[in-house]
Amino acid sequence: MNNFKKIILEIPEYFLIASIIFYWFSTGLTLNYIAITLIAGLILQIIFKNKVVGISIPSLLIVISLYMILAVLSEVSEFTSFNTEAQTLLLVGLLYFIATIVISIIMIYKYAVIKSIKTNF
């Protein structure tokens, strides 16, 4: 059980890097400064494990994901009928952004709760 918890707590940074790379490729921009900055911050976070950065990056990603969920819902509402394209957009968009929010919450838990418990003892 302890190994499972350790693996779960190591996944967030790598998943968020994969998520940002997916965002980068989906925008079609060759040079995306937002994606480059977020990836660099996450790579530095993997190396140095700073508590402040470990809480601020996922908090920013949660806010962005909540905004993007509203954008997906707005885009789906523009369809005249709820056809397969609208269903695909809704399913993929909600799964992607909800997964990002869940992983970000795990990362916040990792750096806010677990780091503070370790420093108290």
CSV table of N, CA and C in Angstrom, one decimal:
chain,number,residue,atom,x,y,z
A,1,MET,N,0.8,-1.2,0.0
A,1,MET,CA,0.0,0.0,0.0
A,1,MET,C,0.9,1.3,0.0
A,2,ASN,N,2.0,1.2,0.7
A,2,ASN,CA,2.8,2.4,0.8
A,2,ASN,C,3.5,2.7,-0.5
A,3,ASN,N,3.8,1.6,-1.3
A,3,ASN,CA,4.4,1.9,-2.6
A,3,ASN,C,3.4,2.5,-3.6
A,4,PHE,N,2.1,2.1,-3.4
A,4,PHE,CA,1.0,2.6,-4.3
A,4,PHE,C,0.9,4.1,-4.0
A,5,LYS,N,0.9,4.5,-2.7
A,5,LYS,CA,0.8,5.9,-2.4
A,5,LYS,C,2.0,6.7,-2.9
A,6,LYS,N,3.1,6.1,-2.8
A,6,LYS,CA,4.3,6.8,-3.3
A,6,LYS,C,4.3,7.0,-4.8
A,7,ILE,N,3.8,6.0,-5.5
A,7,ILE,CA,3.6,6.1,-7.0
A,7,ILE,C,2.6,7.2,-7.3
A,8,ILE,N,1.5,7.2,-6.7
A,8,ILE,CA,0.4,8.1,-6.9
A,8,ILE,C,0.9,9.6,-6.7
A,9,LEU,N,1.7,9.8,-5.7
A,9,LEU,CA,2.2,11.1,-5.3
A,9,LEU,C,3.3,11.6,-6.3
A,10,GLU,N,3.9,10.6,-7.0
A,10,GLU,CA,5.0,11.0,-8.0
A,10,GLU,C,4.4,11.3,-9.4
A,11,ILE,N,3.2,10.9,-9.7
A,11,ILE,CA,2.6,11.0,-11.0
A,11,ILE,C,2.2,12.4,-11.4
A,12,PRO,N,1.8,13.3,-10.5
A,12,PRO,CA,1.2,14.6,-10.9
A,12,PRO,C,2.1,15.4,-11.8
A,13,GLU,N,3.3,15.6,-11.5
A,13,GLU,CA,4.2,16.4,-12.3
A,13,GLU,C,4.4,15.9,-13.7
A,14,TYR,N,4.5,14.6,-13.8
A,14,TYR,CA,4.7,14.0,-15.1
A,14,TYR,C,3.4,14.1,-16.0
A,15,PHE,N,2.3,13.8,-15.3
A,15,PHE,CA,1.0,14.0,-16.0
A,15,PHE,C,0.8,15.4,-16.5
A,16,LEU,N,1.1,16.4,-15.6
A,16,LEU,CA,0.9,17.8,-16.0
A,16,LEU,C,1.8,18.2,-17.2
A,17,ILE,N,3.0,17.6,-17.2
A,17,ILE,CA,3.9,17.9,-18.3
A,17,ILE,C,3.3,17.3,-19.6
A,18,ALA,N,2.8,16.1,-19.5
A,18,ALA,CA,2.1,15.5,-20.7
A,18,ALA,C,0.9,16.3,-21.1
A,19,SER,N,0.2,16.8,-20.2
A,19,SER,CA,-1.0,17.6,-20.4
A,19,SER,C,-0.6,18.9,-21.1
A,20,ILE,N,0.4,19.5,-20.7
A,20,ILE,CA,0.9,20.8,-21.3
A,20,ILE,C,1.4,20.5,-22.7
A,21,ILE,N,2.1,19.4,-22.9
A,21,ILE,CA,2.6,19.1,-24.2
A,21,ILE,C,1.4,18.8,-25.2
A,22,PHE,N,0.4,18.2,-24.7
A,22,PHE,CA,-0.9,18.0,-25.5
A,22,PHE,C,-1.5,19.3,-25.9
A,23,TYR,N,-1.5,20.3,-24.9
A,23,TYR,CA,-2.0,21.6,-25.2
A,23,TYR,C,-1.2,22.3,-26.2
A,24,TRP,N,0.1,22.2,-26.1
A,24,TRP,CA,1.0,22.8,-27.0
A,24,TRP,C,0.8,22.3,-28.4
A,25,PHE,N,0.7,21.0,-28.6
A,25,PHE,CA,0.5,20.5,-30.0
A,25,PHE,C,-0.9,20.8,-30.5
A,26,SER,N,-1.9,20.9,-29.6
A,26,SER,CA,-3.2,21.2,-30.1
A,26,SER,C,-3.4,22.6,-30.5
A,27,THR,N,-2.6,23.5,-30.0
A,27,THR,CA,-2.7,24.9,-30.4
A,27,THR,C,-2.1,25.2,-31.8
A,28,GLY,N,-1.1,24.3,-32.2
A,28,GLY,CA,-0.5,24.4,-33.5
A,28,GLY,C,0.5,25.5,-33.6
A,29,LEU,N,0.9,26.1,-32.4
A,29,LEU,CA,1.9,27.1,-32.4
A,29,LEU,C,3.3,26.5,-32.3
A,30,THR,N,4.3,26.9,-33.1
A,30,THR,CA,5.6,26.4,-32.9
A,30,THR,C,6.3,26.9,-31.7
A,31,LEU,N,6.1,28.1,-31.4
A,31,LEU,CA,6.7,28.7,-30.2
A,31,LEU,C,5.6,29.2,-29.3
A,32,ASN,N,5.3,28.4,-28.2
A,32,ASN,CA,4.2,28.8,-27.3
A,32,ASN,C,4.9,29.1,-25.9
A,33,TYR,N,5.0,30.4,-25.6
A,33,TYR,CA,5.7,30.8,-24.4
A,33,TYR,C,5.0,30.3,-23.1
A,34,ILE,N,3.7,30.2,-23.1
A,34,ILE,CA,3.0,29.8,-21.9
A,34,ILE,C,3.3,28.3,-21.7
A,35,ALA,N,3.3,27.5,-22.7
A,35,ALA,CA,3.6,26.1,-22.5
A,35,ALA,C,5.1,25.9,-22.1
A,36,ILE,N,6.0,26.6,-22.8
A,36,ILE,CA,7.4,26.5,-22.4
A,36,ILE,C,7.6,26.9,-21.0
A,37,THR,N,7.0,28.0,-20.5
A,37,THR,CA,7.1,28.4,-19.1
A,37,THR,C,6.6,27.4,-18.1
A,38,LEU,N,5.4,26.8,-18.4
A,38,LEU,CA,4.8,25.8,-17.5
A,38,LEU,C,5.7,24.5,-17.5
A,39,ILE,N,6.1,24.1,-18.7
A,39,ILE,CA,7.0,22.9,-18.7
A,39,ILE,C,8.3,23.1,-17.9
A,40,ALA,N,8.9,24.3,-18.1
A,40,ALA,CA,10.1,24.6,-17.4
A,40,ALA,C,9.9,24.6,-15.9
A,41,GLY,N,8.8,25.2,-15.5
A,41,GLY,CA,8.5,25.3,-14.1
A,41,GLY,C,8.2,23.9,-13.5
A,42,LEU,N,7.6,23.0,-14.2
A,42,LEU,CA,7.3,21.7,-13.7
A,42,LEU,C,8.6,20.8,-13.7
A,43,ILE,N,9.5,21.0,-14.7
A,43,ILE,CA,10.8,20.3,-14.7
A,43,ILE,C,11.6,20.7,-13.5
A,44,LEU,N,11.6,22.1,-13.3
A,44,LEU,CA,12.4,22.6,-12.1
A,44,LEU,C,11.7,22.1,-10.8
A,45,GLN,N,10.4,21.9,-10.8
A,45,GLN,CA,9.7,21.4,-9.6
A,45,GLN,C,10.1,20.0,-9.4
A,46,ILE,N,10.2,19.2,-10.4
A,46,ILE,CA,10.6,17.8,-10.2
A,46,ILE,C,12.0,17.7,-9.6
A,47,ILE,N,12.9,18.6,-10.1
A,47,ILE,CA,14.3,18.6,-9.6
A,47,ILE,C,14.4,19.1,-8.2
A,48,PHE,N,13.8,20.3,-7.9
A,48,PHE,CA,14.1,21.0,-6.6
A,48,PHE,C,13.0,20.8,-5.6
A,49,LYS,N,11.8,20.4,-6.0
A,49,LYS,CA,10.6,20.1,-5.1
A,49,LYS,C,10.4,21.3,-4.1
A,50,ASN,N,10.2,22.5,-4.7
A,50,ASN,CA,9.9,23.7,-3.9
A,50,ASN,C,8.4,23.7,-3.5
A,51,LYS,N,8.1,23.9,-2.2
A,51,LYS,CA,6.7,23.9,-1.7
A,51,LYS,C,5.9,25.0,-2.3
A,52,VAL,N,6.4,26.2,-2.5
A,52,VAL,CA,5.6,27.3,-3.0
A,52,VAL,C,5.2,27.1,-4.5
A,53,VAL,N,6.2,26.7,-5.3
A,53,VAL,CA,6.0,26.4,-6.7
A,53,VAL,C,5.1,25.1,-6.8
A,54,GLY,N,5.2,24.2,-5.9
A,54,GLY,CA,4.4,23.0,-5.9
A,54,GLY,C,2.9,23.2,-5.6
A,55,ILE,N,2.7,24.4,-5.0
A,55,ILE,CA,1.3,24.7,-4.8
A,55,ILE,C,0.8,25.7,-5.8
A,56,SER,N,1.6,26.6,-6.3
A,56,SER,CA,1.2,27.7,-7.2
A,56,SER,C,0.9,27.2,-8.6
A,57,ILE,N,1.7,26.3,-9.1
A,57,ILE,CA,1.5,25.8,-10.5
A,57,ILE,C,0.2,25.0,-10.6
A,58,PRO,N,-0.1,24.1,-9.7
A,58,PRO,CA,-1.4,23.4,-9.8
A,58,PRO,C,-2.6,24.3,-9.5
A,59,SER,N,-2.4,25.3,-8.7
A,59,SER,CA,-3.5,26.2,-8.4
A,59,SER,C,-3.8,27.0,-9.7
A,60,LEU,N,-2.8,27.4,-10.4
A,60,LEU,CA,-3.0,28.1,-11.7
A,60,LEU,C,-3.6,27.2,-12.7
A,61,LEU,N,-3.2,26.0,-12.7
A,61,LEU,CA,-3.8,25.0,-13.7
A,61,LEU,C,-5.3,24.7,-13.4
A,62,ILE,N,-5.6,24.7,-12.1
A,62,ILE,CA,-7.0,24.5,-11.7
A,62,ILE,C,-7.9,25.7,-12.2
A,63,VAL,N,-7.4,26.9,-12.0
A,63,VAL,CA,-8.2,28.1,-12.4
A,63,VAL,C,-8.3,28.0,-14.0
A,64,ILE,N,-7.2,27.7,-14.7
A,64,ILE,CA,-7.3,27.7,-16.1
A,64,ILE,C,-8.2,26.6,-16.6
A,65,SER,N,-8.2,25.4,-15.9
A,65,SER,CA,-9.1,24.3,-16.3
A,65,SER,C,-10.5,24.6,-16.0
A,66,LEU,N,-10.8,25.3,-14.9
A,66,LEU,CA,-12.2,25.7,-14.7
A,66,LEU,C,-12.7,26.7,-15.8
A,67,TYR,N,-11.9,27.6,-16.2
A,67,TYR,CA,-12.2,28.5,-17.2
A,67,TYR,C,-12.5,27.7,-18.5
A,68,MET,N,-11.6,26.8,-18.8
A,68,MET,CA,-11.7,26.0,-20.1
A,68,MET,C,-12.9,25.1,-20.1
A,69,ILE,N,-13.4,24.6,-18.9
A,69,ILE,CA,-14.6,23.8,-18.8
A,69,ILE,C,-15.8,24.7,-19.2
A,70,LEU,N,-15.8,26.0,-18.8
A,70,LEU,CA,-16.8,26.9,-19.2
A,70,LEU,C,-16.8,27.2,-20.7
A,71,ALA,N,-15.5,27.2,-21.2
A,71,ALA,CA,-15.4,27.4,-22.7
A,71,ALA,C,-15.9,26.2,-23.5
A,72,VAL,N,-15.7,25.0,-23.0
A,72,VAL,CA,-16.2,23.8,-23.6
A,72,VAL,C,-17.7,23.8,-23.6
A,73,LEU,N,-18.3,24.1,-22.4
A,73,LEU,CA,-19.7,24.1,-22.3
A,73,LEU,C,-20.3,25.2,-23.2
A,74,SER,N,-19.7,26.3,-23.3
A,74,SER,CA,-20.2,27.4,-24.2
A,74,SER,C,-20.1,26.9,-25.7
A,75,GLU,N,-19.0,26.3,-26.0
A,75,GLU,CA,-18.9,25.8,-27.4
A,75,GLU,C,-19.9,24.7,-27.7
A,76,VAL,N,-20.2,23.9,-26.8
A,76,VAL,CA,-21.2,22.8,-27.0
A,76,VAL,C,-22.6,23.4,-27.1
A,77,SER,N,-22.8,24.5,-26.4
A,77,SER,CA,-24.2,25.1,-26.5
A,77,SER,C,-24.4,25.8,-27.9
A,78,GLU,N,-23.3,26.0,-28.6
A,78,GLU,CA,-23.5,26.6,-29.9
A,78,GLU,C,-23.9,25.6,-31.0
A,79,PHE,N,-23.9,24.3,-30.7
A,79,PHE,CA,-24.3,23.3,-31.7
A,79,PHE,C,-25.9,23.4,-31.8
A,80,THR,N,-26.4,23.3,-33.0
A,80,THR,CA,-27.8,23.4,-33.1
A,80,THR,C,-28.5,22.1,-32.6
A,81,SER,N,-27.8,21.0,-32.7
A,81,SER,CA,-28.3,19.7,-32.2
A,81,SER,C,-27.2,19.0,-31.5
A,82,PHE,N,-27.5,18.2,-30.5
A,82,PHE,CA,-26.5,17.5,-29.7
A,82,PHE,C,-26.1,16.2,-30.5
A,83,ASN,N,-25.3,16.4,-31.6
A,83,ASN,CA,-24.9,15.3,-32.4
A,83,ASN,C,-23.6,14.7,-31.9
A,84,THR,N,-23.0,13.8,-32.7
A,84,THR,CA,-21.8,13.1,-32.2
A,84,THR,C,-20.6,14.0,-32.1
A,85,GLU,N,-20.5,15.1,-32.9
A,85,GLU,CA,-19.4,16.0,-32.7
A,85,GLU,C,-19.5,16.8,-31.4
A,86,ALA,N,-20.7,17.2,-31.1
A,86,ALA,CA,-20.9,17.9,-29.8
A,86,ALA,C,-20.7,16.9,-28.6
A,87,GLN,N,-21.1,15.7,-28.7
A,87,GLN,CA,-20.8,14.7,-27.7
A,87,GLN,C,-19.3,14.4,-27.5
A,88,THR,N,-18.6,14.3,-28.6
A,88,THR,CA,-17.2,14.1,-28.6
A,88,THR,C,-16.5,15.3,-27.9
A,89,LEU,N,-16.8,16.5,-28.4
A,89,LEU,CA,-16.3,17.7,-27.8
A,89,LEU,C,-16.5,17.8,-26.3
A,90,LEU,N,-17.7,17.5,-25.9
A,90,LEU,CA,-18.0,17.5,-24.4
A,90,LEU,C,-17.3,16.4,-23.7
A,91,LEU,N,-17.3,15.2,-24.2
A,91,LEU,CA,-16.6,14.1,-23.5
A,91,LEU,C,-15.1,14.3,-23.3
A,92,VAL,N,-14.5,14.6,-24.5
A,92,VAL,CA,-13.0,14.8,-24.4
A,92,VAL,C,-12.6,16.1,-23.6
A,93,GLY,N,-13.3,17.1,-23.8
A,93,GLY,CA,-13.0,18.4,-23.1
A,93,GLY,C,-13.2,18.2,-21.6
A,94,LEU,N,-14.3,17.7,-21.2
A,94,LEU,CA,-14.6,17.5,-19.7
A,94,LEU,C,-13.6,16.5,-19.1
A,95,LEU,N,-13.3,15.4,-19.8
A,95,LEU,CA,-12.4,14.4,-19.3
A,95,LEU,C,-11.0,15.0,-19.1
A,96,TYR,N,-10.6,15.7,-20.1
A,96,TYR,CA,-9.2,16.3,-20.1
A,96,TYR,C,-9.1,17.3,-19.0
A,97,PHE,N,-10.0,18.2,-18.8
A,97,PHE,CA,-9.9,19.3,-17.8
A,97,PHE,C,-10.2,18.8,-16.4
A,98,ILE,N,-11.1,17.8,-16.3
A,98,ILE,CA,-11.4,17.3,-14.9
A,98,ILE,C,-10.2,16.4,-14.5
A,99,ALA,N,-9.6,15.7,-15.4
A,99,ALA,CA,-8.4,14.9,-15.0
A,99,ALA,C,-7.3,15.9,-14.6
A,100,THR,N,-7.1,17.0,-15.3
A,100,THR,CA,-6.1,18.0,-14.9
A,100,THR,C,-6.4,18.6,-13.5
A,101,ILE,N,-7.6,18.8,-13.2
A,101,ILE,CA,-8.0,19.4,-11.9
A,101,ILE,C,-7.7,18.3,-10.8
A,102,VAL,N,-8.1,17.1,-11.1
A,102,VAL,CA,-7.8,16.0,-10.1
A,102,VAL,C,-6.3,15.8,-9.8
A,103,ILE,N,-5.5,15.8,-10.9
A,103,ILE,CA,-4.1,15.6,-10.7
A,103,ILE,C,-3.5,16.9,-10.0
A,104,SER,N,-4.0,18.0,-10.3
A,104,SER,CA,-3.5,19.3,-9.7
A,104,SER,C,-3.9,19.2,-8.2
A,105,ILE,N,-5.0,18.7,-7.8
A,105,ILE,CA,-5.4,18.6,-6.4
A,105,ILE,C,-4.5,17.6,-5.7
A,106,ILE,N,-4.1,16.5,-6.4
A,106,ILE,CA,-3.2,15.6,-5.8
A,106,ILE,C,-1.8,16.2,-5.6
A,107,MET,N,-1.4,17.1,-6.5
A,107,MET,CA,-0.1,17.8,-6.4
A,107,MET,C,-0.2,18.8,-5.2
A,108,ILE,N,-1.3,19.5,-5.1
A,108,ILE,CA,-1.4,20.4,-4.0
A,108,ILE,C,-1.4,19.7,-2.7
A,109,TYR,N,-2.1,18.5,-2.6
A,109,TYR,CA,-2.1,17.7,-1.4
A,109,TYR,C,-0.6,17.3,-1.1
A,110,LYS,N,0.1,16.9,-2.1
A,110,LYS,CA,1.5,16.4,-1.9
A,110,LYS,C,2.4,17.5,-1.3
A,111,TYR,N,2.2,18.7,-1.8
A,111,TYR,CA,3.1,19.8,-1.3
A,111,TYR,C,2.6,20.6,-0.1
A,112,ALA,N,1.3,20.7,0.1
A,112,ALA,CA,0.7,21.4,1.2
A,112,ALA,C,0.6,20.6,2.4
A,113,VAL,N,0.0,19.4,2.3
A,113,VAL,CA,-0.3,18.6,3.5
A,113,VAL,C,0.8,17.7,3.9
A,114,ILE,N,1.4,17.0,2.9
A,114,ILE,CA,2.4,16.0,3.3
A,114,ILE,C,3.7,16.7,3.7
A,115,LYS,N,4.1,17.8,2.9
A,115,LYS,CA,5.3,18.5,3.3
A,115,LYS,C,5.2,19.2,4.6
A,116,SER,N,4.0,19.7,5.0
A,116,SER,CA,3.8,20.3,6.3
A,116,SER,C,3.8,19.3,7.4
A,117,ILE,N,3.3,18.1,7.2
A,117,ILE,CA,3.4,17.0,8.2
A,117,ILE,C,4.8,16.6,8.4
A,118,LYS,N,5.6,16.5,7.4
A,118,LYS,CA,7.0,16.1,7.5
A,118,LYS,C,7.8,17.2,8.2
A,119,THR,N,7.5,18.5,8.0
A,119,THR,CA,8.3,19.5,8.7
A,119,THR,C,7.9,19.7,10.1
A,120,ASN,N,6.7,19.3,10.5
A,120,ASN,CA,6.3,19.4,11.9
A,120,ASN,C,7.0,18.4,12.8
A,121,PHE,N,7.5,17.3,12.3
A,121,PHE,CA,8.1,16.3,13.1
A,121,PHE,C,9.6,16.4,13.1
